[in-house]
Coordinates of C-alpha atoms and ligand atoms in Angstrom, one line a residue:
X7 CA -7.0 -20.5 -7.6
X8 CA -7.0 -24.3 -6.8
X9 CA -4.3 -24.0 -4.2
X10 CA -6.1 -21.3 -2.3
X11 CA -9.3 -23.3 -2.5
X12 CA -7.4 -26.3 -1.2
X13 CA -6.1 -24.3 1.8
X14 CA -9.6 -22.9 2.5
X15 CA -11.1 -26.3 2.2
X16 CA -8.8 -27.8 4.8
X17 CA -9.4 -25.3 7.6
X18 CA -8.0 -22.0 6.2
X19 CA -10.0 -18.8 6.7
X20 CA -11.1 -16.1 4.2
X21 CA -11.8 -13.0 6.3
X22 CA -12.7 -9.4 5.6
X23 CA -10.5 -6.8 7.2
X24 CA -10.1 -3.0 7.1
X25 CA -7.2 -1.1 5.7
X26 CA -5.7 2.1 7.2
X27 CA -6.7 5.4 5.7
X28 CA -5.1 6.8 3.4
X29 CA -5.5 3.5 1.6
X30 CA -2.2 3.6 -0.1
X31 CA 0.9 1.4 -0.3
X32 CA 3.4 2.8 2.2
X33 CA 0.8 3.5 4.9
X34 CA -0.6 0.0 4.8
X35 CA 2.6 -1.9 4.4
X36 CA 3.8 -0.1 7.5
X37 CA 0.6 -1.1 9.3
X38 CA 0.9 -4.8 8.3
X39 CA 4.6 -4.8 9.2
X40 CA 4.2 -3.1 12.6
X41 CA 0.8 -4.3 13.6
X42 CA -0.3 -0.9 14.7
X43 CA -2.1 2.2 13.3
X44 CA -0.6 5.1 11.4
X45 CA -0.9 7.2 14.5
X46 CA 1.7 5.0 16.1
X47 CA 3.9 4.0 13.1
X48 CA 3.9 7.5 11.6
X49 CA 3.6 6.7 7.9
X50 CA 0.7 8.8 6.6
X51 CA 1.2 8.5 2.9
X52 CA 3.5 7.6 0.1
X53 CA 4.7 11.2 0.3
X54 CA 4.4 13.9 3.0
X55 CA 5.3 17.4 3.9
X56 CA 8.1 17.3 6.4
X57 CA 8.8 19.6 9.3
X58 CA 11.0 21.7 7.0
X59 CA 8.0 22.3 4.7
X60 CA 9.5 20.2 1.9
X61 CA 7.6 17.4 0.2
X62 CA 9.3 14.1 -0.1
X63 CA 8.8 10.3 -0.2
X64 CA 7.8 8.9 3.2
X65 CA 9.7 5.7 2.9
X66 CA 12.9 6.0 5.0
X67 CA 13.3 3.5 7.8
X68 CA 14.0 6.5 10.2
X69 CA 10.5 7.8 9.4
X70 CA 8.9 4.7 11.1
X71 CA 8.0 5.4 14.7
X72 CA 7.4 1.8 15.6
X73 CA 9.5 -1.3 15.2
X74 CA 8.5 -3.8 12.5
X75 CA 7.6 -7.3 13.5
X76 CA 10.4 -8.6 11.3
X77 CA 12.9 -6.3 12.9
X78 CA 11.9 -7.4 16.4
X79 CA 12.0 -11.1 15.3
X80 CA 15.5 -10.5 13.8
X81 CA 16.7 -9.0 17.0
X82 CA 15.5 -12.1 18.8
X83 CA 17.6 -14.2 16.5
X84 CA 15.0 -15.2 13.9
X85 CA 16.3 -15.2 10.3
X86 CA 14.1 -12.8 8.4
X87 CA 13.7 -11.6 4.8
X88 CA 11.6 -8.9 3.1
X89 CA 10.9 -8.7 -0.6
X90 CA 9.0 -6.0 -2.5
X91 CA 8.0 -5.7 -6.1
X92 CA 8.6 -2.0 -6.1
X93 CA 11.8 -0.4 -5.1
X94 CA 10.0 2.6 -3.4
X95 CA 9.0 0.3 -0.5
X96 CA 12.4 -1.3 0.1
X97 CA 13.8 1.2 2.5
X98 CA 10.7 0.9 4.7
X99 CA 10.6 -2.9 4.9
X100 CA 14.4 -3.0 5.6
X101 CA 13.9 -1.1 8.8
X102 CA 15.9 -2.6 11.7
X103 CA 18.4 -4.2 9.4
X104 CA 16.1 -6.8 7.9
X105 CA 17.6 -8.2 4.6
X106 CA 15.4 -6.6 1.9
X107 CA 15.4 -6.6 -1.9
X108 CA 13.1 -5.3 -4.6
X109 CA 12.2 -7.2 -7.8
X110 CA 12.5 -3.9 -9.6
X111 CA 16.2 -3.6 -8.8
X112 CA 17.0 -7.3 -8.5
X113 CA 19.6 -7.0 -11.2
X114 CA 21.9 -5.0 -8.9
X115 CA 20.8 -5.8 -5.4
X116 CA 22.3 -8.4 -3.0
X117 CA 20.4 -9.6 0.0
X118 CA 22.6 -9.7 3.1
X119 CA 24.0 -13.2 3.4
X120 CA 22.9 -14.3 -0.1
X121 CA 26.6 -14.3 -1.1
X122 CA 28.2 -12.4 -4.0
X123 CA 25.3 -13.1 -6.4
X124 CA 22.7 -10.5 -7.1
X125 CA 19.1 -11.3 -6.4
X126 CA 18.5 -11.8 -10.1
X127 CA 21.4 -14.2 -10.3
X128 CA 20.0 -16.3 -7.4
X129 CA 16.8 -16.6 -9.4
X130 CA 18.6 -17.1 -12.7
X131 CA 16.4 -14.6 -14.6
X132 CA 16.6 -10.8 -15.1
X133 CA 14.1 -8.6 -13.4
X134 CA 11.0 -7.7 -15.4
X135 CA 10.1 -4.0 -16.2
X136 CA 8.4 -2.2 -13.3
X137 CA 5.2 -1.9 -15.4
X138 CA 5.2 -5.6 -16.3
X139 CA 2.5 -7.7 -14.5
X140 CA 5.2 -10.3 -14.1
X141 CA 7.0 -8.1 -11.6
X142 CA 4.9 -9.4 -8.7
X143 CA 5.3 -13.0 -9.7
X144 CA 9.1 -12.4 -9.9
X145 CA 8.9 -10.9 -6.3
X146 CA 7.2 -14.1 -5.1
X147 CA 9.8 -16.3 -6.8
X148 CA 12.6 -14.2 -5.3
X149 CA 11.0 -14.6 -1.8
X150 CA 11.0 -18.3 -2.2
X151 CA 14.5 -18.6 -3.6
X152 CA 16.1 -16.1 -1.2
X153 CA 14.4 -17.5 1.9
X154 CA 15.9 -20.9 1.0
X155 CA 19.3 -19.4 0.4
X156 CA 19.3 -17.4 3.6
X157 CA 17.5 -20.0 5.8
X158 CA 14.9 -17.3 6.5
X159 CA 12.1 -18.3 8.9
X160 CA 9.9 -15.2 8.8
X161 CA 9.3 -13.6 5.4
X162 CA 7.3 -10.7 4.1
X163 CA 6.6 -10.3 0.4
X164 CA 4.8 -7.2 -1.0
X165 CA 3.5 -7.2 -4.5
X166 CA 2.7 -4.4 -7.0
X167 CA -0.9 -3.4 -7.5
X168 CA -0.3 -2.6 -11.2
X169 CA -2.7 -5.4 -12.4
X170 CA -5.5 -4.3 -10.0
X171 CA -5.1 -0.7 -11.4
X172 CA -5.3 -2.0 -15.0
X173 CA -7.9 -4.8 -14.8
X174 CA -11.2 -5.2 -12.9
X175 CA -12.2 -8.5 -11.2
X176 CA -12.8 -11.2 -13.7
X177 CA -11.0 -9.5 -16.6
X178 CA -8.5 -11.8 -18.5
X179 CA -5.4 -10.0 -17.2
X180 CA -6.6 -10.3 -13.6
X181 CA -7.6 -14.0 -14.0
X182 CA -4.2 -15.0 -15.4
X183 CA -2.4 -12.9 -12.7
X184 CA -4.2 -14.5 -9.8
X185 CA -3.8 -17.9 -11.4
X186 CA -0.1 -17.4 -11.5
X187 CA -0.1 -16.1 -7.9
X188 CA -1.9 -19.3 -6.9
X189 CA 0.9 -21.4 -8.4
X190 CA 3.4 -19.7 -6.1
X191 CA 1.1 -20.1 -3.1
X192 CA 1.0 -23.8 -3.9
X193 CA 4.8 -23.9 -3.8
X194 CA 4.9 -22.1 -0.5
X195 CA 2.4 -24.5 1.1
X196 CA 4.1 -27.5 -0.3
X197 CA 7.4 -26.3 1.1
X198 CA 5.7 -26.2 4.6
X199 CA 5.4 -22.4 5.0
X200 CA 2.6 -21.0 7.2
X201 CA 1.1 -18.5 4.8
X202 CA -1.2 -15.4 5.3
X203 CA -2.4 -13.2 2.4
X204 CA -3.7 -9.7 2.8
X205 CA -4.3 -6.6 0.6
X206 CA -2.8 -3.3 1.6
X207 CA -5.9 -1.6 0.1
X208 CA -8.9 -2.0 -2.2
X209 CA -9.4 -0.6 -5.7
X210 CA -12.3 1.1 -7.5
X211 CA -13.0 2.3 -11.0
X212 CA -12.8 6.1 -11.0
X213 CA -13.8 7.1 -14.5
X214 CA -17.0 8.4 -16.1
X215 CA -18.9 6.9 -19.1
X216 CA -16.6 8.8 -21.5
X217 CA -13.5 7.1 -20.0
X218 CA -12.0 10.1 -18.4
X219 CA -11.4 10.3 -14.6
X220 CA -14.0 11.9 -12.3
X221 CA -11.4 14.3 -10.9
X222 CA -11.3 17.6 -9.0
X223 CA -8.1 19.6 -9.0
X224 CA -8.0 21.1 -5.5
X225 CA -5.3 23.7 -6.0
X226 CA -7.4 25.1 -9.0
X227 CA -10.6 24.9 -7.0
X228 CA -9.1 26.9 -4.1
X229 CA -7.3 29.3 -6.3
X230 CA -10.6 30.2 -8.0
X231 CA -12.1 30.8 -4.6
X232 CA -9.2 33.2 -3.9
X233 CA -7.7 30.8 -1.3
X234 CA -4.0 29.9 -2.1
X235 CA -3.2 26.5 -0.8
X236 CA -0.9 23.5 -1.2
X237 CA -2.3 20.1 -1.9
X238 CA -0.6 16.8 -1.4
X239 CA -2.0 13.5 -2.8
X240 CA -0.9 10.7 -0.4
X241 CA -1.1 8.2 -3.3
X242 CA 1.5 10.1 -5.4
X243 CA 4.7 8.2 -6.1
X244 CA 7.1 7.6 -8.9
X245 CA 4.9 5.0 -10.6
X246 CA 2.6 7.4 -12.5
X247 CA 1.3 4.9 -15.0
X248 CA -0.6 3.2 -12.3
X249 CA -2.7 6.1 -11.2
X250 CA -1.3 9.5 -12.6
X251 CA -1.1 10.6 -8.9
X252 CA -4.9 10.6 -8.6
X253 CA -6.5 9.0 -5.5
X254 CA -9.6 9.5 -3.4
X255 CA -8.0 11.4 -0.6
X256 CA -6.0 14.7 -0.4
X257 CA -4.2 16.7 2.2
X258 CA -4.7 20.4 2.0
X259 CA -2.4 23.0 3.5
X260 CA -3.9 26.4 3.7
X261 CA -1.4 29.4 3.8
X262 CA -3.6 31.6 5.9
X263 CA -5.2 29.9 9.0
X264 CA -8.0 32.5 8.9
X265 CA -9.0 31.1 5.5
X266 CA -9.5 27.5 6.8
X267 CA -13.3 27.7 7.2
X268 CA -13.7 29.2 3.7
X269 CA -11.4 26.5 2.2
X270 CA -13.3 23.8 4.0
X271 CA -16.7 25.1 2.7
X272 CA -15.4 25.4 -0.9
X273 CA -14.1 21.8 -0.8
X274 CA -17.1 20.3 0.9
X275 CA -19.4 21.8 -1.8
X276 CA -17.7 19.8 -4.6
X277 CA -19.8 17.0 -6.0
X278 CA -18.2 13.6 -5.1
X279 CA -16.5 15.0 -1.9
X280 CA -17.9 13.2 1.1
X281 CA -16.1 14.7 4.0
X282 CA -13.6 17.4 4.8
X283 CA -12.0 17.0 8.2
X284 CA -9.7 19.3 10.0
X285 CA -6.4 18.0 11.2
X286 CA -7.4 17.1 14.7
X287 CA -10.7 15.4 13.6
X288 CA -8.9 13.4 10.8
X289 CA -6.2 12.3 13.2
X290 CA -8.8 11.0 15.6
X291 CA -11.2 9.5 13.0
X292 CA -8.5 7.6 11.0
X293 CA -5.8 7.2 13.7
X294 CA -3.2 9.3 11.8
X295 CA -0.1 11.2 13.0
X296 CA -1.2 14.8 13.4
X297 CA 2.1 16.3 12.3
X298 CA 2.2 14.4 9.0
X299 CA -1.2 15.2 7.5
X300 CA -2.8 18.4 6.1
X301 CA -4.7 21.2 7.8
X302 CA -7.6 19.6 6.0
X303 CA -8.2 16.0 4.9
X304 CA -10.5 15.7 1.9
X305 CA -12.3 12.4 1.3
X306 CA -14.0 11.6 -2.0
X307 CA -16.7 9.1 -2.8
X308 CA -15.9 5.7 -4.4
X309 CA -15.9 7.0 -8.0
X310 CA -14.1 10.4 -7.6
X311 CA -10.5 11.3 -7.3
X312 CA -8.7 14.4 -6.1
X313 CA -5.6 15.8 -7.8
X314 CA -3.4 18.9 -7.3
X315 CA -3.8 21.0 -10.5
X316 CA -4.8 20.3 -14.1
X317 CA -1.5 21.8 -15.1
X318 CA 0.5 19.3 -13.0
X319 CA -1.4 16.1 -13.7
X320 CA -0.7 14.4 -17.0
X321 CA -3.6 12.1 -17.8
X322 CA -1.6 10.9 -20.9
X323 CA 0.4 8.8 -18.4
X324 CA -2.5 6.6 -17.8
X325 CA -2.9 3.6 -20.1
X326 CA -6.6 2.8 -20.1
X327 CA -9.3 4.1 -17.8
X328 CA -8.5 5.0 -14.2
X329 CA -8.8 2.5 -11.4
X330 CA -7.4 3.8 -8.2
X331 CA -7.6 4.0 -4.3
X332 CA -6.5 6.1 -1.4
X333 CA -9.9 6.9 0.1
X334 CA -12.5 5.5 2.5
X335 CA -14.1 3.2 -0.1
X336 CA -10.9 1.1 -0.5
X337 CA -10.8 0.1 3.2
X338 CA -12.4 -3.3 2.8
X339 CA -9.8 -6.0 2.0
X340 CA -9.6 -9.8 2.0
X341 CA -7.4 -11.4 4.7
X342 CA -6.6 -15.1 4.2
X343 CA -5.0 -17.4 6.7
X344 CA -4.2 -20.7 4.9
X345 CA -4.4 -22.7 8.1
X346 CA -6.8 -23.5 11.0
X347 CA -7.0 -20.9 13.8
X348 CA -7.0 -21.9 17.4
X349 CA -9.9 -19.7 18.5
X350 CA -12.6 -17.5 17.1
X351 CA -11.2 -14.6 15.0
X352 CA -12.1 -11.0 15.9
X353 CA -15.3 -9.8 14.3
X354 CA -15.1 -8.2 10.9
X355 CA -15.5 -4.8 12.5
X356 CA -12.4 -5.1 14.6
X357 CA -10.2 -6.9 12.1
X358 CA -7.5 -4.9 10.3
X359 CA -4.9 -5.8 7.7
X360 CA -2.4 -4.9 10.5
X361 CA -3.6 -8.1 12.3
X362 CA -2.1 -10.4 9.7
X363 CA 1.1 -11.4 11.6
X364 CA -0.8 -11.7 14.9
X365 CA -3.2 -14.2 13.4
X366 CA -0.4 -16.0 11.6
X367 CA 2.1 -16.2 14.4
X368 CA -0.1 -16.3 17.5
X369 CA -3.4 -17.8 16.5
X370 CA -2.8 -20.6 14.0
X371 CA -2.7 -24.2 15.1
X372 CA 0.1 -26.4 13.7
Ligands
LIG4 ZN1 -1.8 1.7 -6.4

């Protein structure tokens, strides 16, 4: 990544920051965009159980309980733009009327003010498939082309983690992907953009030596113990080929409150389960909104994933072995500011991916 190396060699910073738990897309994109924890912004997963007891995607702008930095800047008259690789994130990043497009749906979306042309027409290329590694590169190209077209001054571009799910560090697919990202970074820096890069979450291999995932199906475990319960995987979304809805954290809803201690013991006894917290303790420990998590929050170790039931999860959807995220061991992420900073940055312990825009907007020197 020669352009990244050039930025770091001329005063840029490579820092280590922490992601918000659950370490999944919607939660951490909301953190990065709002600059605050999930307890304040309210996004506790890619899905959640709403007040009506129904499970749904947690991606509507109205679900956000804090303004995004882009929305606030837009209100102050700054031209803004948000681009995402995956359509699932577009409603969230468009909160506050921010022009937003997804690479996935670029063939039929128009960014406000970009004229009658679709996003794909602005770029002059059709959108790649959602499981094509090129989707993220296309999102970056869209961000560059549309920001020029719209005269945007503050831009957010969120990529897909498909490549990180499918290839470990150093593997050929990862190498070529990051090389191609670096080319786009070079374009942005050459165009005079002030650029920060951060991951929404980390990624770990979650399969045993035989290639199958190290998984516990929590509905099945609790049913066997005579404890009917509902389980929600905060990682679950419509892109099942990434992770088959298997991540290292789960929210458990127990039908009978009296059964809570027994359910907790049954889950805590599973090999690979590191912690089972009740609602109040989890909200405190991870800064989560109490009303949007389970009665119990189950955290697995770095190599174990938690699913709903064997019947519901289709492992055939996975291509290759499982690499996934969601838990406590995917909290450490790189945070890059491609420019000199005016003062000492916060210590590693205090730095979060949610600090990206603060560092970029308030602490870089021009
Ligand atoms: Zn993922």
